[in-house]
Amino acid sequence: MSTGFFSHSLCRDHEMGAGHPECPERLAAIEMRLRASGLFEQLVHRQAPQVERTDLLRAHDGLLLAQVQE
């Protein structure tokens, strides 16, 4: 059994605003800690695919998605 690590280089460009926990610095800190612990090399690395609308609707309201698309 193995553990996958899904990411994409574009995630490092995703800025949600000051103080938001979803930020490029958090991703860098996670990767740095995984490397320091030796776990990074044990993970199966995959590039995250572009999300499908049906997947977004599993976690977000359709009205919210419509607002974001506008």
XYZ file of C-alpha atoms in Angstrom:
70
model
C 0.000 0.000 0.000
C 1.256 3.505 -0.794
C 0.221 7.075 -0.096
C -0.255 9.575 -2.898
C 0.795 13.209 -2.813
C -1.284 15.224 -5.273
C -0.247 18.753 -6.116
C 0.201 21.102 -9.037
C 2.668 23.916 -9.652
C -0.231 26.360 -10.130
C -1.193 25.847 -6.468
C 1.785 28.014 -5.546
C 0.151 30.929 -7.408
C -3.158 30.653 -5.524
C -3.513 33.706 -3.260
C -6.626 33.909 -1.088
C -5.663 37.106 0.737
C -3.757 38.004 3.867
C -4.239 35.651 6.778
C -6.050 32.924 4.839
C -4.717 29.456 5.731
C -4.867 28.298 2.094
C -1.689 29.923 0.815
C 1.520 29.097 -1.075
C 3.550 29.442 2.142
C 1.536 26.671 3.776
C 2.165 24.347 0.838
C 5.885 25.107 1.003
C 5.918 24.439 4.761
C 4.153 21.099 4.313
C 6.614 20.008 1.628
C 9.592 21.174 3.698
C 8.387 19.205 6.740
C 7.759 16.087 4.656
C 11.279 16.348 3.220
C 12.835 16.923 6.651
C 11.085 13.844 8.024
C 12.116 11.660 5.087
C 8.485 10.976 4.157
C 8.494 13.042 0.956
C 10.516 10.445 -0.941
C 8.219 7.641 0.217
C 5.107 9.228 -1.279
C 3.761 8.501 -4.750
C 3.772 11.902 -6.446
C 1.027 12.800 -8.903
C 0.053 16.013 -10.659
C -3.438 17.041 -9.635
C -5.866 17.064 -12.567
C -8.137 19.975 -13.409
C -11.256 19.729 -11.281
C -14.585 18.822 -12.856
C -17.732 20.787 -11.990
C -19.427 17.649 -10.644
C -16.566 17.240 -8.164
C -16.817 20.882 -7.061
C -20.536 20.421 -6.441
C -19.738 17.692 -3.917
C -18.244 20.332 -1.630
C -19.715 23.654 -2.767
C -23.155 25.061 -3.463
C -24.037 25.606 -7.119
C -24.854 29.261 -6.459
C -21.368 29.827 -5.094
C -19.827 28.249 -8.185
C -21.941 30.476 -10.420
C -20.750 33.557 -8.508
C -17.114 32.520 -8.825
C -17.497 31.898 -12.548
C -18.931 35.394 -13.047
